[in-house]
PDB file of C-alpha atoms in Angstrom:
ATOM      1  CA  ALA O1343     164.179 185.299 152.218  1.00 94.00           C
ATOM      2  CA  VAL O1344     164.068 188.888 151.329  1.00 95.00           C
ATOM      3  CA  GLY O1345     164.133 189.584 147.529  1.00 95.00           C
ATOM      4  CA  THR O1346     165.078 192.714 145.978  1.00 95.00           C
ATOM      5  CA  VAL O1347     163.241 193.494 142.562  1.00 96.00           C
ATOM      6  CA  SER O1348     165.356 195.304 139.844  1.00 97.00           C
ATOM      7  CA  GLY O1349     163.780 195.780 136.420  1.00 97.00           C
ATOM      8  CA  SER O1350     162.565 192.347 135.627  1.00 97.00           C
ATOM      9  CA  SER O1351     165.043 190.366 137.866  1.00 98.00           C
ATOM     10  CA  ILE O1352     164.943 189.753 141.535  1.00 97.00           C
ATOM     11  CA  THR O1353     167.864 188.660 144.033  1.00 97.00           C
ATOM     12  CA  PHE O1354     167.500 187.230 147.162  1.00 97.00           C
ATOM     13  CA  GLY O1355     169.260 187.571 150.454  1.00 95.00           C
ATOM     14  CA  THR O1356     170.072 184.324 152.928  1.00 94.00           C
ATOM     15  CA  ALA O1357     167.024 182.460 153.818  1.00 93.00           C
ATOM     16  CA  VAL O1358     166.188 182.221 157.513  1.00 90.00           C
ATOM     17  CA  GLU O1359     164.002 179.977 159.359  1.00 88.00           C
ATOM     18  CA  PHE O1360     161.094 181.139 161.216  1.00 86.00           C
ATOM     19  CA  ASN O1361     160.098 178.378 163.091  1.00 78.00           C
ATOM     20  CA  ASP O1362     163.169 176.601 164.412  1.00 64.00           C
ATOM     21  CA  SER O1363     162.295 175.827 168.125  1.00 61.00           C
ATOM     22  CA  ASN O1364     161.915 172.322 166.842  1.00 60.00           C
ATOM     23  CA  GLY O1365     164.150 170.750 164.465  1.00 62.00           C
ATOM     24  CA  ASN O1366     161.369 168.296 163.072  1.00 66.00           C
ATOM     25  CA  ALA O1367     159.035 171.131 162.612  1.00 69.00           C
ATOM     26  CA  ARG O1368     157.293 171.648 159.194  1.00 80.00           C
ATOM     27  CA  GLY O1369     155.414 174.590 158.632  1.00 86.00           C
ATOM     28  CA  GLN O1370     152.117 174.019 156.552  1.00 91.00           C
ATOM     29  CA  TYR O1371     149.538 176.250 154.904  1.00 94.00           C
ATOM     30  CA  ILE O1372     151.730 179.082 155.479  1.00 95.00           C
ATOM     31  CA  SER O1373     150.363 182.673 154.756  1.00 97.00           C
ATOM     32  CA  VAL O1374     152.464 185.805 154.656  1.00 96.00           C
ATOM     33  CA  CYS O1375     150.948 189.430 155.446  1.00 97.00           C
ATOM     34  CA  TYR O1376     152.687 192.741 155.662  1.00 97.00           C
ATOM     35  CA  ASP O1377     151.296 195.178 158.091  1.00 97.00           C
ATOM     36  CA  SER O1378     151.888 198.558 156.939  1.00 96.00           C
ATOM     37  CA  ASN O1379     151.375 199.975 160.276  1.00 96.00           C
ATOM     38  CA  ALA O1380     153.985 198.337 162.278  1.00 96.00           C
ATOM     39  CA  ASN O1381     156.132 198.147 159.279  1.00 96.00           C
ATOM     40  CA  LYS O1382     156.453 194.192 160.107  1.00 97.00           C
ATOM     41  CA  THR O1383     155.668 191.146 158.230  1.00 96.00           C
ATOM     42  CA  ALA O1384     153.643 188.357 159.866  1.00 96.00           C
ATOM     43  CA  ILE O1385     153.963 184.576 158.828  1.00 96.00           C
ATOM     44  CA  ILE O1386     150.895 182.714 159.747  1.00 96.00           C
ATOM     45  CA  PHE O1387     150.966 178.934 159.563  1.00 95.00           C
ATOM     46  CA  SER O1388     150.102 175.366 160.932  1.00 95.00           C
ATOM     47  CA  ASP O1389     152.689 173.583 163.068  1.00 93.00           C
ATOM     48  CA  ASP O1390     152.471 169.806 162.290  1.00 88.00           C
ATOM     49  CA  SER O1391     155.132 169.293 164.942  1.00 87.00           C
ATOM     50  CA  ASP O1392     152.435 170.654 167.515  1.00 90.00           C
ATOM     51  CA  SER O1393     149.158 169.101 166.502  1.00 92.00           C
ATOM     52  CA  ASP O1394     148.699 171.452 163.583  1.00 93.00           C
ATOM     53  CA  LYS O1395     147.999 174.318 165.953  1.00 94.00           C
ATOM     54  CA  MET O1396     148.066 177.640 164.326  1.00 95.00           C
ATOM     55  CA  LYS O1397     151.308 179.746 165.114  1.00 94.00           C
ATOM     56  CA  GLY O1398     152.554 183.204 164.076  1.00 95.00           C
ATOM     57  CA  SER O1399     155.846 184.879 163.841  1.00 94.00           C
ATOM     58  CA  VAL O1400     156.713 188.534 163.209  1.00 96.00           C
ATOM     59  CA  GLY O1401     159.482 189.208 160.989  1.00 96.00           C
ATOM     60  CA  THR O1402     161.755 192.328 160.701  1.00 96.00           C
ATOM     61  CA  ILE O1403     163.463 193.412 157.505  1.00 95.00           C
ATOM     62  CA  SER O1404     166.766 195.187 157.566  1.00 95.00           C
ATOM     63  CA  GLY O1405     168.201 195.507 154.060  1.00 93.00           C
ATOM     64  CA  THR O1406     168.335 191.980 152.433  1.00 94.00           C
ATOM     65  CA  SER O1407     168.037 190.191 156.017  1.00 94.00           C
ATOM     66  CA  ILE O1408     164.987 189.236 157.913  1.00 95.00           C
ATOM     67  CA  SER O1409     164.723 188.464 161.601  1.00 94.00           C
ATOM     68  CA  PHE O1410     161.917 186.676 163.782  1.00 93.00           C
ATOM     69  CA  GLY O1411     160.558 187.297 167.184  1.00 93.00           C
ATOM     70  CA  THR O1412     159.245 184.678 169.327  1.00 91.00           C
ATOM     71  CA  THR O1413     156.810 182.100 167.671  1.00 91.00           C
ATOM     72  CA  ALA O1414     153.590 182.647 168.983  1.00 93.00           C
ATOM     73  CA  THR O1415     150.519 179.971 169.236  1.00 94.00           C
ATOM     74  CA  LEU O1416     147.239 181.932 168.039  1.00 95.00           C
ATOM     75  CA  ASP O1417     144.904 178.960 168.129  1.00 94.00           C
ATOM     76  CA  ASN O1418     144.945 175.300 169.653  1.00 94.00           C
ATOM     77  CA  SER O1419     142.684 173.914 167.057  1.00 92.00           C
ATOM     78  CA  ILE O1420     143.935 171.866 164.013  1.00 94.00           C
ATOM     79  CA  SER O1421     144.248 174.781 161.309  1.00 94.00           C
ATOM     80  CA  ARG O1422     144.338 174.274 157.669  1.00 93.00           C
ATOM     81  CA  TYR O1423     143.973 176.332 154.529  1.00 94.00           C
ATOM     82  CA  ILE O1424     145.227 179.402 156.263  1.00 96.00           C
ATOM     83  CA  ASP O1425     144.981 182.815 154.271  1.00 97.00           C
ATOM     84  CA  THR O1426     145.483 186.442 155.832  1.00 97.00           C
ATOM     85  CA  VAL O1427     144.881 190.104 154.828  1.00 98.00           C
ATOM     86  CA  PHE O1428     145.546 193.339 156.489  1.00 97.00           C
ATOM     87  CA  ASP O1429     142.861 195.537 157.771  1.00 96.00           C
ATOM     88  CA  PRO O1430     144.273 199.154 157.482  1.00 96.00           C
ATOM     89  CA  ASP O1431     141.265 200.628 159.323  1.00 95.00           C
ATOM     90  CA  THR O1432     141.803 198.974 162.575  1.00 95.00           C
ATOM     91  CA  ASN O1433     145.636 197.802 161.930  1.00 95.00           C
ATOM     92  CA  LYS O1434     144.782 194.358 162.560  1.00 96.00           C
ATOM     93  CA  ILE O1435     145.483 191.061 160.604  1.00 97.00           C
ATOM     94  CA  ILE O1436     142.288 189.031 159.559  1.00 97.00           C
ATOM     95  CA  VAL O1437     143.118 185.349 159.452  1.00 97.00           C
ATOM     96  CA  SER O1438     140.640 182.904 157.925  1.00 95.00           C
ATOM     97  CA  TYR O1439     141.016 179.277 158.417  1.00 94.00           C
ATOM     98  CA  THR O1440     139.540 175.635 158.415  1.00 91.00           C
ATOM     99  CA  ASP O1441     139.181 174.523 161.886  1.00 90.00           C
ATOM    100  CA  GLY O1442     139.699 170.881 161.687  1.00 89.00           C
ATOM    101  CA  SER O1443     138.886 170.491 165.391  1.00 89.00           C
ATOM    102  CA  ASP O1444     135.573 171.819 164.804  1.00 83.00           C
ATOM    103  CA  GLY O1445     134.022 169.907 162.018  1.00 82.00           C
ATOM    104  CA  ASN O1446     135.951 171.884 159.316  1.00 85.00           C
ATOM    105  CA  HIS O1447     134.016 174.991 159.869  1.00 85.00           C
ATOM    106  CA  ASN O1448     135.723 178.155 158.661  1.00 89.00           C
ATOM    107  CA  ALA O1449     137.008 180.183 161.488  1.00 92.00           C
ATOM    108  CA  VAL O1450     138.343 183.821 161.792  1.00 94.00           C
ATOM    109  CA  ASN O1451     140.996 185.209 164.311  1.00 95.00           C
ATOM    110  CA  VAL O1452     141.846 188.796 164.262  1.00 96.00           C
ATOM    111  CA  VAL O1453     145.556 189.370 165.468  1.00 95.00           C
ATOM    112  CA  ALA O1454     147.791 192.054 166.229  1.00 95.00           C
ATOM    113  CA  ILE O1455     151.462 192.911 166.040  1.00 96.00           C
ATOM    114  CA  SER O1456     153.195 194.782 168.801  1.00 95.00           C
ATOM    115  CA  GLY O1457     156.739 195.171 168.422  1.00 95.00           C
ATOM    116  CA  THR O1458     157.900 191.610 167.349  1.00 94.00           C
ATOM    117  CA  ASN O1459     155.316 190.108 169.309  1.00 95.00           C
ATOM    118  CA  ILE O1460     151.888 188.686 167.595  1.00 95.00           C
ATOM    119  CA  SER O1461     148.434 187.751 169.395  1.00 95.00           C
ATOM    120  CA  THR O1462     144.930 187.201 168.849  1.00 92.00           C
ATOM    121  CA  SER O1463     142.206 189.734 169.668  1.00 89.00           C
ATOM    122  CA  HIS O1464     139.337 188.178 168.976  1.00 89.00           C
ATOM    123  CA  VAL O1465     137.366 185.124 166.805  1.00 89.00           C
ATOM    124  CA  GLY O1466     134.339 184.654 164.877  1.00 90.00           C
ATOM    125  CA  SER O1467     132.981 182.274 162.478  1.00 90.00           C
ATOM    126  CA  PRO O1468     131.865 183.626 159.063  1.00 91.00           C
ATOM    127  CA  PHE O1469     129.796 180.621 157.817  1.00 87.00           C
ATOM    128  CA  GLY O1470     128.573 179.330 161.163  1.00 82.00           C
ATOM    129  CA  ALA O1471     128.090 175.460 161.334  1.00 75.00           C
ATOM    130  CA  ASN O1472     128.764 174.898 157.564  1.00 74.00           C
ATOM    131  CA  GLU O1473     132.038 173.370 156.475  1.00 75.00           C
ATOM    132  CA  ALA O1474     134.611 175.893 154.657  1.00 80.00           C
ATOM    133  CA  VAL O1475     137.613 174.653 153.144  1.00 81.00           C
ATOM    134  CA  ARG O1476     140.156 176.483 150.698  1.00 85.00           C
ATOM    135  CA  ASN O1477     139.565 179.820 152.255  1.00 89.00           C
ATOM    136  CA  ARG O1478     140.647 182.952 151.058  1.00 93.00           C
ATOM    137  CA  VAL O1479     139.936 186.452 152.488  1.00 96.00           C
ATOM    138  CA  VAL O1480     140.049 189.747 150.834  1.00 96.00           C
ATOM    139  CA  TYR O1481     139.888 193.513 152.193  1.00 97.00           C
ATOM    140  CA  ASP O1482     137.826 196.372 150.486  1.00 96.00           C
ATOM    141  CA  THR O1483     139.480 199.866 151.355  1.00 94.00           C
ATOM    142  CA  ASN O1484     136.592 201.506 149.919  1.00 95.00           C
ATOM    143  CA  SER O1485     133.601 200.019 151.893  1.00 95.00           C
ATOM    144  CA  ASN O1486     136.107 199.230 154.871  1.00 95.00           C
ATOM    145  CA  LYS O1487     134.824 195.593 154.882  1.00 97.00           C
ATOM    146  CA  VAL O1488     136.361 192.376 154.627  1.00 96.00           C
ATOM    147  CA  VAL O1489     135.020 189.407 152.334  1.00 96.00           C
ATOM    148  CA  PHE O1490     135.453 185.983 153.067  1.00 95.00           C
ATOM    149  CA  PHE O1491     135.538 183.128 150.630  1.00 92.00           C
ATOM    150  CA  GLY O1492     135.376 179.176 151.062  1.00 88.00           C
ATOM    151  CA  ILE O1493     134.112 175.995 149.559  1.00 86.00           C
ATOM    152  CA  ASP O1494     131.452 173.896 151.535  1.00 78.00           C
ATOM    153  CA  ASP O1495     131.320 170.321 150.601  1.00 68.00           C
ATOM    154  CA  THR O1496     128.710 169.205 152.785  1.00 64.00           C
ATOM    155  CA  PHE O1497     126.076 171.848 152.199  1.00 54.00           C
ATOM    156  CA  ALA O1498     124.022 169.626 149.986  1.00 52.00           C
ATOM    157  CA  SER O1499     121.949 172.281 147.961  1.00 54.00           C
ATOM    158  CA  ASN O1500     125.125 173.985 147.108  1.00 49.00           C
ATOM    159  CA  ALA O1501     126.963 170.782 145.771  1.00 57.00           C
ATOM    160  CA  GLY O1502     130.444 172.147 147.214  1.00 67.00           C
ATOM    161  CA  ARG O1503     130.182 175.020 145.513  1.00 75.00           C
ATOM    162  CA  GLY O1504     131.857 178.511 146.447  1.00 84.00           C
ATOM    163  CA  ARG O1505     130.388 180.906 149.181  1.00 86.00           C
ATOM    164  CA  ALA O1506     131.161 184.223 150.016  1.00 93.00           C
ATOM    165  CA  VAL O1507     130.155 186.568 153.206  1.00 95.00           C
ATOM    166  CA  VAL O1508     131.124 189.980 154.149  1.00 97.00           C
ATOM    167  CA  GLY O1509     132.278 190.841 157.588  1.00 96.00           C
ATOM    168  CA  THR O1510     132.757 193.996 159.414  1.00 95.00           C
ATOM    169  CA  ASN O1511     135.906 194.187 161.695  1.00 94.00           C
ATOM    170  CA  THR O1512     135.835 196.938 164.847  1.00 91.00           C
ATOM    171  CA  SER O1513     138.476 197.160 167.462  1.00 83.00           C
ATOM    172  CA  SER O1514     136.230 194.674 169.833  1.00 86.00           C
ATOM    173  CA  SER O1515     134.566 192.398 167.614  1.00 91.00           C
ATOM    174  CA  ILE O1516     133.880 191.104 164.125  1.00 93.00           C
ATOM    175  CA  SER O1517     130.360 190.554 162.494  1.00 94.00           C
ATOM    176  CA  PHE O1518     129.134 188.816 159.451  1.00 95.00           C
ATOM    177  CA  GLY O1519     126.286 189.289 156.918  1.00 95.00           C
ATOM    178  CA  THR O1520     124.228 186.417 155.256  1.00 93.00           C
ATOM    179  CA  PRO O1521     126.577 183.835 153.190  1.00 90.00           C
ATOM    180  CA  THR O1522     125.931 183.990 149.481  1.00 88.00           C
ATOM    181  CA  THR O1523     126.723 181.217 147.186  1.00 83.00           C
ATOM    182  CA  PHE O1524     128.431 181.541 143.830  1.00 78.00           C
ATOM    183  CA  ASN O1525     129.276 179.320 140.857  1.00 64.00           C
ATOM    184  CA  ILE O1526     125.519 178.089 141.200  1.00 59.00           C
ATOM    185  CA  THR O1527     125.545 176.728 137.519  1.00 59.00           C
ATOM    186  CA  GLY O1528     128.176 173.997 138.421  1.00 53.00           C
ATOM    187  CA  SER O1529     127.347 170.394 139.375  1.00 53.00           C
ATOM    188  CA  SER O1530     130.387 169.916 141.696  1.00 52.00           C
ATOM    189  CA  GLY O1531     132.934 171.868 143.898  1.00 51.00           C
ATOM    190  CA  GLU O1532     135.446 171.243 141.164  1.00 49.00           C
ATOM    191  CA  GLU O1533     135.190 174.739 139.453  1.00 49.00           C
ATOM    192  CA  SER O1534     134.924 176.509 142.731  1.00 49.00           C
ATOM    193  CA  GLN O1535     137.965 174.937 144.007  1.00 53.00           C
ATOM    194  CA  ASN O1536     139.770 176.015 140.950  1.00 55.00           C
ATOM    195  CA  GLN O1537     138.473 179.261 141.107  1.00 54.00           C
ATOM    196  CA  LEU O1538     139.947 179.671 144.757  1.00 55.00           C
TER     197      LEU O1538
END
């Protein structure tokens, strides 16, 4: 639904389904991202009616209404803990998620909007073979870098603490620096999970 803010109040237009191809579909781990270059809103989610594959829909706002293009499959893996951010330097949307089909490793898809269509351009893995859940991603417009965060429940020396890594996104690839552990004084992952 499209909301209009006026002072300290907000009113909403009519709610619209963005994944109505299957009456039994349930979108999970939903993340919404505005693409200021395309002037479109992308909704990225896990479709539990289709083996939890990651899918995306492009929304176009007109007044207080929103309409959607055809839903596209962005990844055939089990996708959880989805988070998104817009990269204004490449005009792409960076999607960070947990790949449940690959040992719960963190994975990244870089997707592009064209009209009302959405497609994956390239993929990476910020934390390598380590598990990463409750993912978050932000973009630093000052340094033109993307920062990935996650919780590693299986990395013994970190006891499930938070980890972060810097990524560089280009038009054809994404590269990653060395992961850094934060919240190193905690005895478990609980504090990091609350922070993320």
